[in-house]
Amino acid sequence: MLVLGIESSCDETAAAVVEDGTRVLSSEVASQAAVHRPYGGVVPELACRNHVRAIVPVVRAALENAGLGDRAPDAVAATQGPGLVGALLVGFSFAKSYAHAKGIPWAGVNHLMGHIHAVFLAPDPPEFPFTALVASGGHTAVYTVVSHLETRCLGQTLDDAAGEAYDKVAKVLGLGYPGGQVIDTLARQGDPGKIPFPRIWLDRDAYDFSFSGIKTAVARHVARNPDTFREETADIAAGFQAAVVEVLAEKTVRAARETGTGRIVLVGGVAANSGLRAAVAARGERMGIRVWAPPVALCGDNAAMIAAAGYHRLAAGERDGLALDVFSKIPDKGVAGLGGRM
Ligand code: KG4
Ligand code: ZN
């Protein structure tokens, strides 16, 4: 089955064609990072306007670059939420219209289920069940993934997402937006022990996270050292990254051990982080837990992952009607999985 995937939940307009949830025939991503950079974060109104401008050319490029010949997509999948409502509506409405005009089925996809499905676009994917850490600019949560359609949330951030903390710290240090990659690169040149930042464990036995305190600790350090912090940017980046990575890695590995899945999948923009990948791999190896992470290009927002997740809903016979709406937040972590409709 050929699925046209569409993603517009935040500041990337993306379209992709994926065969049977595994083979990426094309994947186009139009990033709005340059638009939002002067503001140090995503401005929802600007995001919506730029999605409207980008959606048609991006979908056209995905269809052209897929090399479909005589074939055409059999179905459409689009991100339903969570995300910015106005931004979501652009891709979602386009997907409905396209499917309706072509007379093909379509399905709404939970963005986080999409992130998880990035791992199935790489060779040698994991078997079920596995423990997934989804860490991005908008979300940080640990799931037990039972099947392509069923997840259970074990814990999530109670305030900032991990990527959000990276972006806010980058802003404080004057490193631009988004900040994850630049801090990751700087951290490799710094000494993680020079400026010790706190590890926020919350309840040690729970799988919830909190990243607003570490962000504040960095801001306070910078405010106290206005004349010298620029000379120690690499050490600050290294100290901050070590604190974030230690908590993410420790809780994720413990989740895989305590739930008995024995497998870990790292996804979302922050899964591109070299320190996180290394820390989870090292801890996993010590405990006999195997670790997967998609190629870096598939960690951030893209539509191939949405097509892959949508494929499994469609292949299971699930169909969405044209009246389906987008949603901005997942209602309740305990009740709502990421699978079918919200
Ligand atoms: O998944 P994503 O593209 O969008 C959301 O769904 O939020 O994630 C974007 C986030 C940004 O906060 C960005 O700073 C972060 O992922 N990020 C990183 C790295 N690359 C991107 N964070 C840490 N280390 C990286 N190498
Ligand atoms: Zn995302």
Short mmCIF file of C-alpha atoms and ligand atoms in Angstrom, two decimals:
data_model
loop_
_atom_site.label_atom_id
_atom_site.label_comp_id
_atom_site.label_asym_id
_atom_site.label_seq_id
_atom_site.Cartn_x
_atom_site.Cartn_y
_atom_site.Cartn_z
CA MET A 1 0.00 0.00 0.00
CA LEU A 2 1.34 3.43 -0.97
CA VAL A 3 0.56 6.06 1.65
CA LEU A 4 0.96 9.81 1.17
CA GLY A 5 1.90 11.22 4.59
CA ILE A 6 1.41 14.84 5.60
CA GLU A 7 2.81 16.58 8.71
CA SER A 8 2.23 20.19 9.83
CA SER A 9 1.99 20.10 13.64
CA CYS A 10 4.67 22.69 14.39
CA ASP A 11 7.15 24.53 12.17
CA GLU A 12 7.89 21.92 9.51
CA THR A 13 5.67 21.39 6.47
CA ALA A 14 6.34 17.84 5.35
CA ALA A 15 5.02 15.30 2.85
CA ALA A 16 6.24 11.79 2.02
CA VAL A 17 5.33 8.67 0.11
CA VAL A 18 5.95 5.41 1.97
CA GLU A 19 5.24 1.85 0.83
CA ASP A 20 3.82 -0.64 3.35
CA GLY A 21 4.92 1.42 6.33
CA THR A 22 8.60 0.67 5.75
CA ARG A 23 10.00 1.82 2.39
CA VAL A 24 10.48 5.59 2.00
CA LEU A 25 9.98 6.55 -1.66
CA SER A 26 10.20 10.28 -0.97
CA SER A 27 10.35 12.56 2.06
CA GLU A 28 10.19 16.34 1.73
CA VAL A 29 10.57 18.69 4.70
CA ALA A 30 10.20 22.47 4.38
CA SER A 31 11.60 23.92 7.60
CA GLN A 32 10.44 27.30 8.90
CA ALA A 33 13.36 27.57 11.34
CA ALA A 34 14.63 30.76 9.66
CA VAL A 35 11.19 32.39 10.04
CA HIS A 36 11.03 31.73 13.79
CA ARG A 37 14.74 32.22 14.61
CA PRO A 38 14.46 35.98 15.32
CA TYR A 39 11.82 35.20 18.00
CA GLY A 40 13.80 32.38 19.68
CA GLY A 41 10.84 30.00 19.34
CA VAL A 42 7.86 29.10 17.16
CA VAL A 43 5.30 31.90 16.61
CA PRO A 44 1.99 30.05 15.95
CA GLU A 45 0.48 32.67 13.64
CA LEU A 46 3.59 32.73 11.44
CA ALA A 47 3.71 28.93 11.43
CA CYS A 48 0.13 28.73 10.08
CA ARG A 49 0.75 31.26 7.34
CA ASN A 50 3.91 29.50 6.21
CA HIS A 51 2.23 26.08 6.18
CA VAL A 52 -0.42 27.53 3.84
CA ARG A 53 2.34 28.77 1.53
CA ALA A 54 4.32 25.53 1.61
CA ILE A 55 1.76 22.72 1.61
CA VAL A 56 1.03 22.48 -2.13
CA PRO A 57 4.66 22.67 -3.35
CA VAL A 58 5.81 20.24 -0.66
CA VAL A 59 3.14 17.62 -1.49
CA ARG A 60 3.83 18.07 -5.20
CA ALA A 61 7.57 17.52 -4.63
CA ALA A 62 6.90 14.39 -2.56
CA LEU A 63 4.69 12.92 -5.31
CA GLU A 64 7.14 13.82 -8.08
CA ASN A 65 10.23 12.58 -6.25
CA ALA A 66 8.65 9.25 -5.27
CA GLY A 67 9.14 7.91 -8.82
CA LEU A 68 5.63 6.47 -8.87
CA GLY A 69 5.33 6.09 -12.65
CA ASP A 70 1.77 4.93 -13.34
CA ARG A 71 1.00 4.37 -9.68
CA ALA A 72 -0.71 6.80 -7.30
CA PRO A 73 -1.08 6.83 -3.50
CA ASP A 74 -3.62 4.28 -2.22
CA ALA A 75 -4.35 6.28 0.92
CA VAL A 76 -3.47 9.44 2.85
CA ALA A 77 -2.34 9.87 6.46
CA ALA A 78 -2.03 13.24 8.21
CA THR A 79 -1.05 14.39 11.69
CA GLN A 80 -4.17 14.96 13.79
CA GLY A 81 -2.36 16.21 16.93
CA PRO A 82 -0.90 17.06 19.35
CA GLY A 83 0.45 20.36 18.05
CA LEU A 84 -0.54 23.92 17.14
CA VAL A 85 -4.18 23.79 16.10
CA GLY A 86 -3.89 26.32 13.27
CA ALA A 87 -0.78 24.60 11.93
CA LEU A 88 -2.36 21.14 12.17
CA LEU A 89 -5.48 22.32 10.35
CA VAL A 90 -3.49 23.20 7.23
CA GLY A 91 -2.08 19.70 6.66
CA PHE A 92 -5.17 17.93 8.00
CA SER A 93 -7.61 19.84 5.76
CA PHE A 94 -5.33 19.37 2.77
CA ALA A 95 -5.17 15.61 3.43
CA LYS A 96 -8.96 15.32 3.70
CA SER A 97 -9.47 17.28 0.50
CA TYR A 98 -6.88 15.25 -1.39
CA ALA A 99 -8.35 11.92 -0.25
CA HIS A 100 -11.89 13.07 -1.00
CA ALA A 101 -10.96 14.32 -4.48
CA LYS A 102 -9.12 11.10 -5.32
CA GLY A 103 -11.71 8.84 -3.71
CA ILE A 104 -9.14 7.11 -1.48
CA PRO A 105 -9.22 6.38 2.28
CA TRP A 106 -7.41 8.54 4.79
CA ALA A 107 -6.48 8.37 8.47
CA GLY A 108 -5.53 10.85 11.17
CA VAL A 109 -2.30 10.02 13.01
CA ASN A 110 -1.11 10.87 16.50
CA HIS A 111 2.15 12.79 16.04
CA LEU A 112 3.88 10.82 18.81
CA MET A 113 2.83 7.49 17.29
CA GLY A 114 4.38 8.92 14.13
CA HIS A 115 7.70 9.59 15.91
CA ILE A 116 7.69 6.01 17.22
CA HIS A 117 7.17 4.67 13.69
CA ALA A 118 10.35 6.36 12.43
CA VAL A 119 12.15 3.29 13.75
CA PHE A 120 10.31 1.06 11.26
CA LEU A 121 11.71 3.07 8.34
CA ALA A 122 15.24 1.84 9.09
CA PRO A 123 16.53 -1.70 8.51
CA ASP A 124 16.28 -4.31 11.28
CA PRO A 125 13.45 -2.74 13.33
CA PRO A 126 12.60 -4.00 16.84
CA GLU A 127 9.95 -6.56 17.68
CA PHE A 128 7.12 -5.76 20.09
CA PRO A 129 6.87 -4.95 22.91
CA PHE A 130 9.47 -2.21 23.36
CA THR A 131 10.04 0.82 25.56
CA ALA A 132 10.00 4.10 23.65
CA LEU A 133 11.42 7.41 24.81
CA VAL A 134 9.75 10.15 22.75
CA ALA A 135 11.73 13.35 23.34
CA SER A 136 11.13 16.39 21.18
CA GLY A 137 10.53 20.13 21.33
CA GLY A 138 6.94 19.66 22.48
CA HIS A 139 6.92 16.30 24.28
CA THR A 140 8.94 14.07 26.56
CA ALA A 141 7.39 10.77 27.59
CA VAL A 142 8.14 7.07 28.05
CA TYR A 143 5.81 4.46 26.57
CA THR A 144 5.46 0.73 26.43
CA VAL A 145 4.67 0.09 22.76
CA VAL A 146 2.63 -3.08 22.50
CA SER A 147 1.79 -3.07 18.80
CA HIS A 148 1.61 -0.70 15.83
CA LEU A 149 -1.71 0.50 17.24
CA GLU A 150 -1.34 0.28 21.01
CA THR A 151 0.81 2.12 23.54
CA ARG A 152 0.79 2.71 27.29
CA CYS A 153 2.23 5.90 28.75
CA LEU A 154 4.47 5.25 31.78
CA GLY A 155 5.41 8.85 32.49
CA GLN A 156 5.92 12.23 30.92
CA THR A 157 7.29 15.69 31.59
CA LEU A 158 5.36 17.73 34.09
CA ASP A 159 6.60 21.05 32.66
CA ASP A 160 9.06 21.70 29.78
CA ALA A 161 9.88 19.14 27.11
CA ALA A 162 13.56 18.16 26.85
CA GLY A 163 13.93 19.85 23.44
CA GLU A 164 12.21 22.95 24.79
CA ALA A 165 14.85 23.11 27.55
CA TYR A 166 17.60 22.83 24.91
CA ASP A 167 16.00 25.66 22.92
CA LYS A 168 15.55 27.91 25.97
CA VAL A 169 19.12 27.32 27.18
CA ALA A 170 20.40 28.08 23.66
CA LYS A 171 18.47 31.36 23.78
CA VAL A 172 19.99 32.29 27.16
CA LEU A 173 23.48 31.51 25.79
CA GLY A 174 22.81 33.48 22.58
CA LEU A 175 23.19 30.40 20.36
CA GLY A 176 20.07 30.86 18.18
CA TYR A 177 17.03 28.66 17.47
CA PRO A 178 16.57 25.72 17.47
CA GLY A 179 19.26 24.99 20.02
CA GLY A 180 19.53 21.21 20.30
CA GLN A 181 22.11 20.51 17.67
CA VAL A 182 24.38 23.46 18.48
CA ILE A 183 24.41 22.62 22.22
CA ASP A 184 25.07 18.96 21.37
CA THR A 185 28.10 19.99 19.26
CA LEU A 186 29.39 22.45 21.90
CA ALA A 187 28.89 19.93 24.69
CA ARG A 188 31.39 17.59 23.05
CA GLN A 189 34.06 20.31 23.41
CA GLY A 190 33.28 21.15 27.05
CA ASP A 191 33.86 19.64 30.48
CA PRO A 192 30.58 18.24 31.85
CA GLY A 193 31.91 18.30 35.43
CA LYS A 194 33.09 21.90 35.53
CA ILE A 195 29.70 23.50 36.27
CA PRO A 196 27.48 20.93 37.97
CA PHE A 197 23.80 21.44 37.17
CA PRO A 198 21.08 19.63 39.16
CA ARG A 199 19.56 16.30 38.10
CA ILE A 200 15.80 16.61 38.56
CA TRP A 201 14.63 13.10 39.45
CA LEU A 202 11.19 13.95 40.96
CA ASP A 203 10.01 10.66 42.43
CA ARG A 204 12.90 8.25 41.74
CA ASP A 205 10.45 5.40 41.21
CA ALA A 206 8.22 7.29 38.77
CA TYR A 207 8.87 7.80 35.08
CA ASP A 208 7.86 11.47 35.04
CA PHE A 209 10.31 14.21 34.09
CA SER A 210 10.87 17.91 34.81
CA PHE A 211 13.21 20.13 32.83
CA SER A 212 12.20 23.66 33.80
CA GLY A 213 14.49 23.64 36.88
CA ILE A 214 17.65 22.87 34.93
CA LYS A 215 16.81 25.57 32.40
CA THR A 216 16.40 28.05 35.29
CA ALA A 217 19.69 26.88 36.84
CA VAL A 218 21.52 27.67 33.58
CA ALA A 219 19.80 31.07 33.32
CA ARG A 220 20.80 31.85 36.93
CA HIS A 221 24.42 30.84 36.29
CA VAL A 222 24.51 33.13 33.23
CA ALA A 223 22.93 36.03 35.17
CA ARG A 224 25.54 35.64 37.93
CA ASN A 225 28.42 35.58 35.46
CA PRO A 226 27.47 38.18 32.84
CA ASP A 227 31.08 39.00 31.93
CA THR A 228 32.56 35.52 31.81
CA PHE A 229 29.83 33.09 30.70
CA ARG A 230 30.71 33.47 27.02
CA GLU A 231 34.18 32.02 27.63
CA GLU A 232 32.69 28.94 29.28
CA THR A 233 29.80 28.31 26.87
CA ALA A 234 31.11 24.83 25.99
CA ASP A 235 31.37 23.86 29.67
CA ILE A 236 27.85 25.17 30.36
CA ALA A 237 26.53 23.21 27.34
CA ALA A 238 28.34 20.07 28.50
CA GLY A 239 27.09 20.42 32.09
CA PHE A 240 23.51 21.06 30.97
CA GLN A 241 23.53 18.17 28.48
CA ALA A 242 25.00 15.76 31.06
CA ALA A 243 22.21 16.62 33.51
CA VAL A 244 19.41 16.20 30.96
CA VAL A 245 20.84 13.03 29.42
CA GLU A 246 21.49 11.30 32.75
CA VAL A 247 17.84 11.58 33.82
CA LEU A 248 16.43 10.62 30.40
CA ALA A 249 18.77 7.64 30.06
CA GLU A 250 18.36 6.38 33.61
CA LYS A 251 14.53 6.49 33.60
CA THR A 252 14.22 4.97 30.13
CA VAL A 253 16.54 2.06 30.89
CA ARG A 254 14.79 1.45 34.21
CA ALA A 255 11.44 1.40 32.37
CA ALA A 256 12.70 -1.25 29.93
CA ARG A 257 14.05 -3.32 32.82
CA GLU A 258 11.04 -3.00 35.14
CA THR A 259 8.42 -3.63 32.46
CA GLY A 260 10.53 -6.48 31.05
CA THR A 261 10.46 -5.33 27.41
CA GLY A 262 14.24 -5.58 27.15
CA ARG A 263 14.19 -3.25 24.12
CA ILE A 264 14.52 0.53 23.89
CA VAL A 265 13.64 2.83 21.02
CA LEU A 266 14.75 6.49 21.08
CA VAL A 267 12.71 8.85 18.89
CA GLY A 268 11.84 12.54 18.46
CA GLY A 269 14.14 15.47 17.70
CA VAL A 270 16.16 14.99 20.91
CA ALA A 271 16.88 11.36 19.92
CA ALA A 272 19.37 12.90 17.48
CA ASN A 273 21.46 13.87 20.52
CA SER A 274 24.86 12.15 20.51
CA GLY A 275 25.14 12.18 24.31
CA LEU A 276 21.70 10.61 24.78
CA ARG A 277 22.36 7.90 22.21
CA ALA A 278 25.71 7.04 23.80
CA ALA A 279 24.38 7.07 27.38
CA VAL A 280 21.37 4.84 26.64
CA ALA A 281 23.51 2.47 24.53
CA ALA A 282 26.11 2.13 27.31
CA ARG A 283 23.54 1.58 30.08
CA GLY A 284 21.54 -0.77 27.85
CA GLU A 285 24.60 -2.85 27.06
CA ARG A 286 25.38 -3.30 30.75
CA MET A 287 21.86 -4.63 31.32
CA GLY A 288 21.47 -6.73 28.18
CA ILE A 289 18.94 -4.30 26.68
CA ARG A 290 19.13 -3.59 22.95
CA VAL A 291 18.72 0.00 21.79
CA TRP A 292 17.38 1.36 18.47
CA ALA A 293 17.33 4.95 17.22
CA PRO A 294 16.27 6.03 13.73
CA PRO A 295 18.76 7.82 11.46
CA VAL A 296 19.12 11.45 12.57
CA ALA A 297 17.19 12.70 9.50
CA LEU A 298 14.13 10.75 10.68
CA CYS A 299 14.32 11.83 14.36
CA GLY A 300 12.95 15.34 13.77
CA ASP A 301 9.52 16.08 12.35
CA ASN A 302 8.90 14.47 8.96
CA ALA A 303 5.97 12.97 7.07
CA ALA A 304 7.48 9.54 6.35
CA MET A 305 6.93 8.59 10.00
CA ILE A 306 3.30 9.80 9.75
CA ALA A 307 2.75 7.72 6.61
CA ALA A 308 4.26 4.67 8.37
CA ALA A 309 2.00 5.02 11.44
CA GLY A 310 -1.03 5.76 9.25
CA TYR A 311 -0.33 2.67 7.14
CA HIS A 312 -0.92 0.40 10.13
CA ARG A 313 -4.24 2.05 10.98
CA LEU A 314 -5.36 1.79 7.37
CA ALA A 315 -4.09 -1.78 6.95
CA ALA A 316 -6.14 -2.71 10.05
CA GLY A 317 -9.22 -1.39 8.25
CA GLU A 318 -9.50 1.84 10.22
CA ARG A 319 -10.92 4.79 8.28
CA ASP A 320 -11.58 8.38 9.31
CA GLY A 321 -14.49 10.54 8.18
CA LEU A 322 -14.22 14.06 6.87
CA ALA A 323 -15.75 15.48 10.08
CA LEU A 324 -12.75 14.42 12.21
CA ASP A 325 -11.07 17.40 13.92
CA VAL A 326 -7.49 18.06 15.05
CA PHE A 327 -6.50 18.17 18.73
CA SER A 328 -3.84 20.25 20.49
CA LYS A 329 -3.12 18.03 23.51
CA ILE A 330 -3.40 14.37 24.49
CA PRO A 331 -6.28 14.32 26.98
CA ASP A 332 -5.05 11.89 29.66
CA LYS A 333 -1.86 9.87 29.66
CA GLY A 334 -3.43 6.97 31.58
CA VAL A 335 -6.43 6.45 29.37
CA ALA A 336 -5.39 7.52 25.93
CA GLY A 337 -2.88 5.45 24.07
CA LEU A 338 -1.43 6.87 20.92
CA GLY A 339 -3.03 4.37 18.59
CA GLY A 340 -6.47 4.78 17.13
CA ARG A 341 -8.64 7.83 17.33
CA MET A 342 -8.36 10.19 20.27
O1 KG4 B 1 10.65 16.19 16.90
P1 KG4 B 1 10.99 17.60 16.59
O2 KG4 B 1 11.55 17.93 15.22
O3 KG4 B 1 9.74 18.54 16.76
C1 KG4 B 1 8.78 18.39 17.76
O4 KG4 B 1 7.89 17.51 17.63
O5 KG4 B 1 8.93 19.14 18.76
O6 KG4 B 1 12.00 18.09 17.72
C2 KG4 B 1 12.59 19.35 17.70
C3 KG4 B 1 13.42 19.52 18.96
C4 KG4 B 1 13.96 20.93 19.14
O7 KG4 B 1 13.69 21.35 20.47
C5 KG4 B 1 15.46 20.75 18.92
O8 KG4 B 1 16.26 21.67 19.64
C6 KG4 B 1 15.69 19.33 19.41
O9 KG4 B 1 14.56 18.63 18.94
N1 KG4 B 1 16.92 18.72 18.87
C7 KG4 B 1 17.93 18.29 19.66
C8 KG4 B 1 18.95 17.83 18.78
N2 KG4 B 1 18.51 18.00 17.48
C9 KG4 B 1 17.25 18.54 17.57
N3 KG4 B 1 18.05 18.26 20.99
C10 KG4 B 1 19.21 17.78 21.49
N4 KG4 B 1 20.24 17.34 20.73
C11 KG4 B 1 20.16 17.34 19.38
N5 KG4 B 1 21.18 16.89 18.64
ZN ZN B 2 7.66 16.00 16.61
#
